[in-house]
Amino acid sequence: MAVYTEVADEDLRAFVGEYDIGAVVSCKGIAEGVENSNYLLQTDRGNYILTLYEKRVNPTDLPFFIGLMEHLARQGLRCPTPVAGRDGIALRHLCDRPAAIVSFLKGLWPRRITAAHCAALGRAMADLHQKGLSYAGSRPNSLGPKAWRPLFEQEAHRTDEVKPGLADFLRHELDHLERHWPQDLPIGIIHADLFPDNVFFQGDEVSGLIDFYFACTDFLAYDIAICLNAWCFEDDGSFNITKAHLLLWNYQQVRPLSAAEFRALPILARGSAIRFLLTRLYDWLNTPAGAFVKRKDPLEYERKLRFHASIEGAEAYGLHHDAPAAGKQ
Amino acid sequence: MAVYTEVADEDLRAFVGEYDIGAVVSCKGIAEGVENSNYLLQTDRGNYILTLYEKRVNPTDLPFFIGLMEHLARQGLRCPTPVAGRDGIALRHLCDRPAAIVSFLKGLWPRRITAAHCAALGRAMADLHQKGLSYAGSRPNSLGPKAWRPLFEQEAHRTDEVKPGLADFLRHELDHLERHWPQDLPIGIIHADLFPDNVFFQGDEVSGLIDFYFACTDFLAYDIAICLNAWCFEDDGSFNITKAHLLLWNYQQVRPLSAAEFRALPILARGSAIRFLLTRLYDWLNTPAGAFVKRKDPLEYERKLRFHASIEGAEAYGLHHDAPAAGKQ
């Protein structure tokens, strides 16, 4: 749930007046996007999303994010397209915050994930990876492997409050990840937060990807690992191999994985699990118990981590690397 | 900030399929309305508001609220108009909750109140009062004078935590209000929560009134008293007599006040102040300190209460009862 900045109507009208998008009809804060204030802005010409960037986004990263969305939209990817003011500038200021207007995307994010969603996601993610390759910008992953141990140490003394033995488990897992983290997989722009609420669908087709504010330069296969965690487990904690198979198989129809990427999937999935486990753990320990914010359970990601640590190899995700599309590599 | 019920896309599509309003294009939870889950629903035919009624609304009151909005809309008042399904029924069920779709209203609620807003509000409120007179439904004010003492007693032992001496002040004030509360002023349907976020404007004109979920049968002038508190004080606590004058003068252009109503305004304003003071006090004492919900300051209403208790008479609101429009009475 976002922190909302209240935008006075006269400020809004003046701001929108710098664009060539018509006059304001309505503007409502929307309950999506945790990091920023998002508004559904209606003008007499159409619908837009107005975003005010709040404290948790580093302003120096904004040109990278805005530029990325512009680049991807130009390449034909369905994502929010920044709208420039009459002076050609998209990243502006409103209420003492960086602000931008982007295009409105049709579709709903799926509350119940089906196998068909995972299939479509695989293609859309591969398409994003292909189209990102020609983007000139780059940004290190500030929540990548180097960030995990400091994030853990910060709360290590309290970690066992959440579950006895959790601190030891995480320490061993970090040791393992640091020793075995891959070094030379294909790199490019990844979304890095491709959870269901960031993927819009119309029927079974992806109608848009949103919220690029964790996007960064990292192993492309790491994005897949994030999605294996975010899309392929059922509510009871069980891994749905059909969903994983469809996600991977469809991804490879657009961008085939190398043998090294395929082999690395389990370790990347363990890394992705610890990344979300650690940030959730931090939020869990630092959010008041009675707060009206729904805290996400860090232990959900401990269970996912243990699953990936228990499997023999990437075949457990429902695909052999000699599957048709991968054979070309 | 509302509690959001997550509506699965297939449930939403089935629900919207019962109406003749086209197919779902998007549906976003909006950050307005504290009591219910509100969504901006777009179909290929237009925009609507979908409301799921959460626990704080009594389901047995819903036919009164829905019927009232239907009645007012038929009379030409700009307010959300309930949309009936193909079977003619507007109050339905979704996700095990009562649910309704209403028309979407253009406009913005004002973040900075101007005198022009208060003038337009006066006319719109009087229009609401006139048009409500022919509504057959009625509903007692569950937050009226009889509710105040029990509400106070519930938290009396902790009231001085907010401000030393506050409990004594409130006890004396309740005594005064119980002794002097008027008995025979004109009664009708009042909105009872006409705060700025429930009044939409386009420019200086009211484009709609929303959120009728506190509406009830009570003294019409009590609604004016609520607005004197909600619209006519500045952020520094000072009373803006120009705003009050314009609110009252414009109200009377549409519905002149009787002499008794005019004389009763200060006591009604004290009552309205204690009503919001007490509910804010309750929320203040029962919301965890670190919660991400913005708690409204009860002491803002203590200051307003003291202002109304200090004045000589209703003339302090910037209008004499022999002002032109009132002279007809």
XYZ file of C-alpha atoms in Angstrom:
658
model
C 0.000 0.000 0.000
C 1.461 3.244 -1.086
C 2.185 6.340 0.916
C -0.032 8.910 -0.706
C 0.994 12.414 -1.440
C -2.069 14.631 -1.620
C -1.866 16.631 -4.821
C -3.821 19.894 -4.685
C -6.102 20.334 -7.689
C -4.498 23.587 -8.813
C -1.044 21.962 -8.695
C -2.367 19.010 -10.673
C -3.957 21.225 -13.308
C -0.759 23.243 -13.675
C 1.299 20.043 -13.965
C -0.995 18.435 -16.545
C -1.042 21.748 -18.399
C 2.618 21.157 -19.278
C 1.546 18.150 -21.372
C -0.471 17.845 -24.510
C -2.922 15.300 -23.047
C -6.104 17.320 -22.503
C -7.732 18.613 -19.318
C -8.063 16.773 -16.011
C -11.387 14.991 -15.502
C -10.532 12.991 -12.394
C -7.545 11.686 -10.481
C -7.739 8.887 -7.946
C -5.025 7.356 -5.809
C -4.780 3.665 -6.632
C -3.946 0.926 -4.185
C -1.143 -0.606 -6.259
C 2.582 -0.133 -6.098
C 4.210 -0.271 -2.687
C 7.015 2.165 -3.280
C 5.374 5.159 -4.931
C 2.150 7.162 -5.031
C 0.168 6.120 -8.092
C -2.920 7.871 -9.425
C -5.285 6.951 -12.182
C -5.499 10.220 -14.069
C -8.369 10.771 -16.466
C -8.301 13.586 -18.949
C -10.843 14.383 -21.630
C -8.536 12.521 -24.030
C -7.947 9.291 -22.132
C -6.547 7.500 -19.113
C -3.016 7.753 -17.751
C -1.063 6.747 -14.672
C 0.566 9.555 -12.708
C 3.392 8.429 -10.438
C 5.018 10.482 -7.696
C 8.301 8.893 -6.666
C 8.520 8.611 -2.894
C 11.561 8.190 -0.702
C 12.279 4.528 -1.351
C 13.221 5.162 -4.969
C 16.651 6.659 -5.519
C 16.133 9.744 -7.731
C 19.426 9.104 -9.535
C 17.985 5.789 -10.781
C 14.910 7.429 -12.328
C 16.466 8.289 -15.712
C 17.425 4.596 -16.042
C 13.854 3.447 -15.293
C 12.129 6.056 -17.468
C 14.599 5.466 -20.291
C 14.054 1.711 -20.049
C 10.270 2.013 -20.319
C 10.663 4.372 -23.277
C 13.060 1.946 -24.948
C 10.896 -1.125 -24.363
C 7.731 0.650 -25.528
C 9.515 1.755 -28.709
C 10.478 -1.875 -29.299
C 6.801 -2.824 -29.083
C 6.740 -4.307 -25.588
C 3.471 -3.606 -23.787
C 4.598 -1.645 -20.760
C 3.835 1.805 -19.329
C 5.104 4.363 -21.854
C 6.377 7.592 -20.345
C 4.555 10.604 -21.756
C 6.739 13.641 -22.387
C 5.649 17.201 -21.667
C 5.510 19.754 -24.481
C 9.203 20.403 -23.873
C 10.027 16.758 -24.570
C 10.803 15.932 -20.939
C 9.091 12.959 -19.256
C 10.665 13.050 -15.798
C 9.259 16.150 -14.071
C 8.420 17.402 -10.572
C 5.159 17.675 -8.653
C 4.691 18.370 -4.918
C 8.461 18.457 -4.434
C 8.824 14.936 -5.770
C 10.019 13.522 -9.073
C 6.914 12.663 -11.072
C 6.001 11.117 -14.410
C 2.901 10.363 -16.428
C 2.821 7.018 -18.216
C 0.317 5.351 -20.495
C -2.513 3.318 -18.979
C -2.473 -0.431 -19.643
C -5.579 -2.541 -19.991
C -5.916 -5.823 -18.180
C -6.076 -7.329 -14.708
C -3.324 -8.947 -12.710
C -4.210 -12.525 -11.850
C -5.298 -13.293 -8.280
C -5.411 -17.033 -9.050
C -2.492 -18.232 -11.132
C -3.281 -20.791 -13.807
C -0.916 -22.854 -15.964
C -1.995 -20.712 -18.940
C -0.788 -17.588 -17.132
C 2.630 -19.185 -16.567
C 2.894 -20.139 -20.233
C 2.129 -16.576 -21.352
C 4.463 -15.159 -18.722
C 7.363 -17.243 -20.086
C 7.005 -15.712 -23.540
C 6.489 -12.187 -22.242
C 9.557 -12.368 -20.003
C 11.747 -13.725 -22.806
C 10.447 -10.945 -25.044
C 11.372 -8.391 -22.371
C 14.873 -9.908 -22.140
C 15.379 -9.802 -25.906
C 14.133 -6.229 -26.219
C 16.188 -5.041 -23.269
C 19.452 -6.158 -24.894
C 19.613 -3.041 -27.051
C 19.029 -0.639 -24.127
C 22.059 1.542 -23.479
C 21.466 2.072 -19.779
C 22.664 -0.165 -17.007
C 22.105 -0.382 -13.276
C 23.646 -2.817 -10.797
C 21.243 -5.049 -8.863
C 21.197 -3.383 -5.459
C 19.516 -6.490 -4.021
C 21.925 -8.950 -5.668
C 24.188 -11.535 -3.939
C 26.512 -8.919 -2.447
C 23.614 -7.308 -0.606
C 22.358 -10.489 1.035
C 24.896 -11.001 3.822
C 24.766 -7.380 5.067
C 20.961 -7.548 4.939
C 21.081 -10.756 6.974
C 23.649 -9.509 9.519
C 21.561 -6.410 10.206
C 18.763 -8.499 11.716
C 20.680 -11.708 12.543
C 20.300 -11.243 16.311
C 16.496 -11.206 15.966
C 16.052 -13.717 13.141
C 15.331 -16.642 15.467
C 12.346 -14.697 16.855
C 10.642 -15.545 13.594
C 11.635 -19.223 13.716
C 14.157 -20.963 15.984
C 17.187 -22.071 13.993
C 16.450 -19.742 11.067
C 19.608 -17.663 11.557
C 21.868 -20.741 11.360
C 20.030 -22.023 8.331
C 20.404 -18.693 6.529
C 24.088 -18.391 7.443
C 24.841 -21.804 5.942
C 22.760 -21.024 2.909
C 24.621 -17.741 2.351
C 27.936 -19.634 2.604
C 26.707 -22.064 -0.032
C 25.407 -19.346 -2.337
C 28.629 -17.332 -2.104
C 30.698 -20.419 -2.984
C 28.497 -21.596 -5.870
C 27.001 -18.454 -7.384
C 27.545 -18.611 -11.167
C 30.015 -16.195 -12.726
C 29.488 -16.017 -16.461
C 25.884 -16.383 -17.533
C 24.316 -14.118 -20.165
C 23.613 -10.680 -18.746
C 20.998 -8.107 -19.655
C 18.155 -6.049 -18.302
C 15.949 -7.987 -15.910
C 12.678 -6.867 -14.335
C 13.707 -8.367 -10.969
C 10.206 -8.125 -9.452
C 7.966 -9.953 -11.912
C 5.353 -11.011 -9.357
C 1.733 -11.585 -10.447
C 0.654 -8.069 -9.465
C 3.104 -6.683 -12.012
C 1.766 -8.678 -14.958
C -1.566 -7.729 -16.517
C -3.603 -10.189 -18.533
C -6.578 -9.984 -20.820
C -7.928 -13.518 -20.824
C -4.877 -15.794 -21.002
C -2.708 -13.268 -22.860
C -0.257 -10.889 -21.227
C -1.494 -7.350 -21.874
C 1.334 -5.563 -20.113
C 4.237 -5.634 -17.679
C 4.422 -2.862 -15.088
C 6.514 -1.552 -12.192
C 10.052 -1.494 -13.532
C 11.467 0.120 -10.393
C 13.630 -2.848 -9.433
C 14.872 -3.384 -13.004
C 18.628 -3.801 -13.244
C 21.477 -5.437 -15.118
C 21.915 -9.043 -14.023
C 21.831 -12.652 -15.231
C 18.757 -13.004 -17.455
C 18.150 -16.457 -15.984
C 17.877 -14.893 -12.525
C 14.600 -13.277 -13.646
C 13.332 -16.750 -14.548
C 14.374 -17.987 -11.103
C 12.376 -15.170 -9.476
C 9.327 -16.219 -11.496
C 9.723 -19.913 -10.613
C 9.349 -18.786 -7.000
C 6.625 -16.209 -7.537
C 4.391 -18.155 -9.954
C 4.964 -21.906 -9.637
C 4.227 -22.718 -5.991
C 0.703 -23.401 -4.783
C -0.769 -21.819 -1.653
C -0.110 -25.044 0.276
C 3.620 -24.706 -0.486
C 3.737 -27.458 -3.121
C 5.711 -26.908 -6.319
C 3.602 -27.123 -9.471
C 5.864 -28.717 -12.067
C 3.311 -28.184 -14.853
C 3.408 -24.425 -14.333
C 7.222 -24.423 -14.228
C 7.431 -26.577 -17.361
C 5.116 -24.237 -19.267
C 6.955 -21.154 -18.071
C 10.361 -22.513 -19.132
C 9.171 -24.139 -22.354
C 7.446 -20.983 -23.536
C 10.359 -18.792 -22.501
C 12.597 -20.925 -24.695
C 10.317 -20.512 -27.712
C 11.414 -16.869 -27.689
C 14.871 -17.016 -26.136
C 16.500 -20.456 -25.766
C 18.531 -20.996 -22.606
C 22.152 -22.028 -22.812
C 23.120 -25.296 -21.116
C 24.915 -23.274 -18.421
C 21.831 -21.158 -17.748
C 19.668 -24.252 -17.541
C 22.063 -25.953 -15.082
C 22.238 -22.782 -12.973
C 18.490 -22.488 -12.439
C 18.396 -24.275 -9.050
C 21.149 -22.123 -7.517
C 19.581 -18.977 -9.012
C 16.230 -20.007 -7.542
C 17.866 -20.522 -4.127
C 19.416 -17.056 -4.436
C 16.142 -15.492 -5.494
C 14.399 -17.199 -2.562
C 16.888 -15.866 -0.040
C 16.652 -12.369 -1.531
C 12.887 -12.183 -0.946
C 13.178 -14.057 2.354
C 15.659 -11.467 3.652
C 13.709 -8.386 2.596
C 10.484 -9.870 3.984
C 12.297 -10.775 7.194
C 13.505 -7.191 7.495
C 9.984 -5.830 6.938
C 8.528 -8.410 9.337
C 10.885 -7.438 12.137
C 10.498 -3.718 11.493
C 6.735 -3.419 10.988
C 4.671 -2.960 14.160
C 2.596 -6.065 14.900
C -0.730 -4.235 14.856
C -0.007 -2.220 11.727
C -2.630 -2.228 9.011
C -0.059 -3.195 6.414
C -0.205 -6.823 5.383
C 3.246 -8.179 6.200
C 4.394 -10.860 3.788
C 5.442 -14.086 5.465
C 9.228 -14.582 5.172
C 8.845 -18.285 5.943
C 6.990 -18.801 2.675
C 10.358 -18.167 1.053
C 12.221 -20.402 3.508
C 10.049 -23.289 2.292
C 10.726 -22.377 -1.341
C 14.424 -22.148 -0.629
C 14.429 -25.621 0.945
C 12.644 -27.001 -2.111
C 15.299 -25.710 -4.511
C 18.065 -26.911 -2.185
C 16.537 -30.400 -2.152
C 16.298 -31.087 -5.886
C 18.856 -32.971 -7.984
C 18.979 -30.501 -10.844
C 17.010 -28.198 -13.126
C 15.106 -31.176 -14.548
C 12.946 -30.932 -11.424
C 11.423 -27.842 -13.065
C 9.785 -30.047 -15.659
C 12.103 -29.613 -18.620
C 15.209 -31.340 -19.935
C 17.753 -29.177 -21.607
C 17.504 -31.321 -24.704
C 13.902 -30.155 -25.094
C 13.237 -28.956 -28.666
C 13.724 -25.208 -28.369
C 16.834 -25.509 -26.259
C 18.476 -27.918 -28.703
C 19.639 -25.077 -30.900
C 22.157 -23.816 -28.345
C -7.399 3.634 3.646
C -9.673 0.795 2.808
C -9.281 -2.866 3.582
C -9.044 -4.425 0.181
C -10.765 -7.591 -0.796
C -8.886 -9.203 -3.655
C -11.394 -10.046 -6.365
C -10.279 -12.879 -8.629
C -10.598 -12.005 -12.316
C -12.959 -14.893 -13.101
C -15.242 -13.852 -10.206
C -15.171 -10.253 -11.445
C -16.003 -11.256 -15.004
C -18.900 -13.434 -13.825
C -20.203 -10.603 -11.625
C -19.968 -7.954 -14.349
C -21.585 -10.446 -16.741
C -24.809 -10.048 -14.749
C -24.988 -6.405 -15.869
C -25.488 -4.817 -19.229
C -22.372 -2.608 -19.000
C -19.925 -4.299 -21.384
C -16.780 -6.348 -20.714
C -14.122 -5.699 -18.080
C -11.084 -3.774 -19.321
C -9.416 -3.047 -15.987
C -10.221 -2.849 -12.293
C -8.066 -1.037 -9.762
C -8.510 -0.661 -6.043
C -8.735 3.038 -5.205
C -7.381 4.673 -2.102
C -10.587 6.460 -1.161
C -13.337 5.495 1.235
C -12.271 4.257 4.633
C -15.098 1.847 5.261
C -15.354 -0.202 2.088
C -13.292 -1.640 -0.759
C -13.687 0.608 -3.785
C -12.486 -0.195 -7.293
C -12.396 1.877 -10.423
C -13.912 -0.530 -12.924
C -13.407 0.114 -16.607
C -15.453 -1.707 -19.188
C -15.412 -1.243 -22.941
C -18.454 1.028 -22.430
C -17.229 3.324 -19.680
C -16.060 3.802 -16.126
C -17.837 2.686 -12.978
C -17.154 2.361 -9.269
C -17.449 -1.121 -7.793
C -17.919 -1.173 -4.018
C -17.611 -4.202 -1.772
C -19.174 -3.468 1.596
C -16.830 -4.501 4.390
C -17.605 -5.214 8.031
C -18.072 -1.646 9.270
C -21.228 -1.134 7.197
C -24.352 -2.780 8.596
C -25.832 -4.865 5.738
C -29.364 -4.069 6.894
C -28.665 -0.366 6.191
C -27.617 -1.002 2.583
C -31.108 -0.865 1.021
C -31.542 2.579 2.642
C -28.229 3.841 1.173
C -28.733 2.336 -2.290
C -32.348 3.524 -2.389
C -31.259 7.020 -1.345
C -28.657 7.304 -4.110
C -31.217 6.033 -6.649
C -33.766 8.573 -5.399
C -31.347 11.514 -5.422
C -29.988 10.631 -8.864
C -33.551 10.435 -10.219
C -34.169 13.911 -8.766
C -31.171 15.180 -10.737
C -28.614 15.408 -7.930
C -25.114 14.545 -9.074
C -24.233 11.536 -6.929
C -23.202 7.948 -7.610
C -26.122 6.229 -9.323
C -26.512 2.543 -8.523
C -26.481 0.413 -11.674
C -28.918 -2.484 -11.662
C -28.103 -5.914 -13.080
C -30.182 -7.355 -15.909
C -32.624 -8.620 -13.299
C -33.206 -5.068 -12.036
C -31.294 -5.610 -8.782
C -28.527 -3.189 -7.783
C -27.446 -4.621 -4.416
C -25.694 -7.915 -5.190
C -22.954 -10.149 -3.784
C -19.286 -10.631 -4.705
C -16.601 -12.474 -2.711
C -19.111 -13.203 0.073
C -19.781 -9.493 0.561
C -22.642 -7.208 -0.424
C -21.529 -5.358 -3.546
C -22.819 -2.691 -5.907
C -21.732 -0.928 -9.067
C -22.401 2.807 -9.220
C -21.807 5.437 -11.877
C -18.443 7.194 -12.020
C -18.414 10.911 -11.202
C -16.056 13.411 -12.772
C -14.188 15.919 -10.694
C -11.605 16.192 -7.937
C -12.116 16.687 -4.245
C -10.385 19.850 -3.072
C -7.151 19.522 -1.089
C -7.051 23.288 -0.473
C -10.418 24.735 0.424
C -11.223 28.111 -1.081
C -14.090 30.464 -0.327
C -15.541 29.599 -3.751
C -15.671 25.931 -2.746
C -17.633 26.822 0.394
C -20.097 28.886 -1.604
C -20.732 26.035 -4.046
C -20.943 23.535 -1.182
C -23.708 25.590 0.472
C -25.917 25.366 -2.611
C -25.163 21.691 -3.229
C -25.960 20.745 0.380
C -29.227 22.674 0.356
C -30.114 20.980 -2.931
C -29.401 17.591 -1.344
C -31.630 18.491 1.604
C -34.486 19.582 -0.648
C -34.263 16.519 -2.857
C -34.010 14.171 0.104
C -37.351 15.348 1.528
C -39.307 13.124 -0.858
C -37.293 9.972 -0.054
C -39.439 7.360 1.653
C -36.645 5.682 3.596
C -35.410 6.725 7.001
C -32.524 5.742 9.243
C -31.704 7.006 12.739
C -28.355 8.732 13.194
C -26.318 6.050 14.932
C -23.696 8.680 15.831
C -26.214 11.240 17.091
C -26.418 12.800 20.605
C -27.529 9.571 22.307
C -24.393 7.801 21.104
C -21.948 10.389 22.426
C -21.952 9.637 26.157
C -21.536 5.841 25.740
C -18.763 6.503 23.192
C -17.066 8.810 25.705
C -17.486 6.479 28.702
C -15.912 3.593 26.767
C -12.557 5.389 26.640
C -13.001 7.876 29.521
C -10.291 6.237 31.675
C -7.710 6.759 28.915
C -8.882 10.108 27.543
C -6.423 12.154 29.608
C -3.566 10.218 27.956
C -4.298 12.338 24.884
C -4.458 15.595 26.836
C -4.616 16.165 30.619
C -8.024 17.507 31.620
C -9.710 16.397 28.391
C -12.021 13.907 30.118
C -13.400 16.565 32.462
C -13.851 19.008 29.614
C -15.763 16.456 27.557
C -17.935 15.409 30.505
C -19.006 19.015 31.100
C -19.575 19.558 27.426
C -21.765 16.450 27.184
C -23.795 17.726 30.154
C -24.275 21.039 28.369
C -25.207 19.415 25.054
C -27.701 17.070 26.690
C -29.390 19.996 28.447
C -29.493 22.333 25.443
C -29.800 20.088 22.390
C -32.664 21.434 20.224
C -35.836 19.394 20.001
C -37.944 20.538 17.083
C -35.903 21.666 14.098
C -36.794 20.625 10.543
C -35.802 17.018 9.924
C -34.823 15.239 6.722
C -32.110 13.191 5.089
C -28.630 14.488 5.908
C -25.322 13.318 4.458
C -23.675 13.487 7.914
C -20.117 13.162 6.557
C -19.806 15.973 4.018
C -16.051 16.429 4.385
C -14.013 17.771 1.454
C -13.051 14.267 0.255
C -16.730 13.534 -0.315
C -17.388 16.554 -2.535
C -16.076 16.606 -6.100
C -15.527 19.837 -7.990
C -14.851 20.785 -11.572
C -13.368 24.242 -11.288
C -15.435 26.035 -8.652
C -18.612 24.040 -9.321
C -19.674 20.955 -7.370
C -19.666 18.027 -9.811
C -20.854 15.411 -7.342
C -21.420 14.304 -3.766
C -20.235 10.825 -2.787
C -20.083 8.356 0.107
C -23.597 8.329 1.510
C -22.806 5.596 4.038
C -23.384 7.790 7.090
C -26.565 9.329 5.650
C -29.450 9.342 8.104
C -32.569 11.166 9.246
C -31.687 14.119 11.467
C -31.914 17.905 11.763
C -31.036 19.361 8.359
C -29.131 22.164 10.082
C -26.890 19.573 11.745
C -25.421 18.826 8.293
C -24.584 22.546 7.984
C -22.931 22.430 11.412
C -20.780 19.481 10.283
C -19.685 21.520 7.249
C -18.887 24.626 9.319
C -16.400 22.412 11.154
C -15.076 20.517 8.151
C -14.744 23.421 5.680
C -14.430 26.740 7.509
C -11.390 26.374 9.756
C -7.878 27.028 8.480
C -4.946 24.674 9.123
C -3.752 26.966 11.924
C -7.055 26.458 13.749
C -8.495 29.888 12.958
C -12.120 30.218 11.902
C -12.599 31.723 8.434
C -15.740 33.811 8.691
C -15.762 34.552 4.949
C -16.019 30.852 4.146
C -18.771 30.355 6.728
C -20.677 33.379 5.444
C -20.536 32.116 1.853
C -21.542 28.613 2.870
C -24.586 29.832 4.814
C -25.584 32.577 2.397
C -25.506 30.241 -0.583
C -27.304 27.486 1.319
C -30.101 29.942 1.992
C -30.437 30.849 -1.681
C -31.747 27.303 -2.152
C -33.282 26.499 1.244
C -33.764 29.394 3.689
C -33.125 28.587 7.341
C -35.820 29.196 9.925
C -34.960 31.545 12.788
C -34.832 28.536 15.129
C -32.398 26.707 12.849
C -30.202 29.781 12.602
C -30.137 30.263 16.393
C -29.337 26.565 16.880
C -26.233 26.569 14.683
C -23.697 27.109 17.509
C -25.025 24.261 19.653
C -25.285 22.008 16.581
C -21.691 22.889 15.716
C -20.588 22.003 19.259
C -22.430 18.702 18.931
C -20.904 17.993 15.548
C -17.461 18.822 16.941
C -17.838 16.424 19.864
C -19.128 13.670 17.550
C -15.965 13.777 15.415
C -13.777 14.391 18.441
C -15.114 11.227 20.114
C -14.786 8.939 17.104
C -11.290 10.274 16.411
C -10.399 9.801 20.077
C -11.583 6.219 19.910
C -9.533 5.558 16.767
C -6.522 7.346 18.272
C -6.576 5.217 21.407
C -7.231 2.008 19.499
C -4.805 2.361 16.575
C -1.270 1.092 17.233
C 1.178 3.992 17.371
C 3.399 2.680 14.568
C 0.531 1.757 12.265
C 0.707 2.993 8.702
C -2.779 4.432 8.959
C -2.851 8.187 9.327
C -4.700 8.798 12.597
C -6.758 11.982 12.601
C -5.998 14.308 15.486
C -8.920 14.409 17.936
C -7.601 17.669 19.420
C -8.303 19.479 16.147
C -11.945 19.007 17.052
C -11.428 20.032 20.672
C -10.196 23.412 19.384
C -13.225 23.704 17.068
C -15.528 22.796 19.937
C -14.012 25.506 22.123
C -14.512 28.049 19.334
C -18.232 27.323 19.028
C -18.605 27.337 22.827
C -16.958 30.776 22.980
C -19.134 32.696 20.520
C -22.130 34.837 21.405
C -24.454 33.496 18.745
C -24.806 32.322 15.148
C -23.900 35.820 13.903
C -20.285 34.781 14.516
C -20.656 32.642 11.375
C -20.811 35.787 9.285
C -24.507 36.082 8.640
C -27.455 37.794 10.370
C -30.752 36.060 10.153
C -32.269 39.109 8.546
C -29.970 38.569 5.586
C -31.901 38.728 2.292
C -32.605 35.074 1.587
C -33.539 34.311 5.156
C -35.979 37.223 5.330
C -38.641 35.194 3.576
C -39.112 32.892 6.551
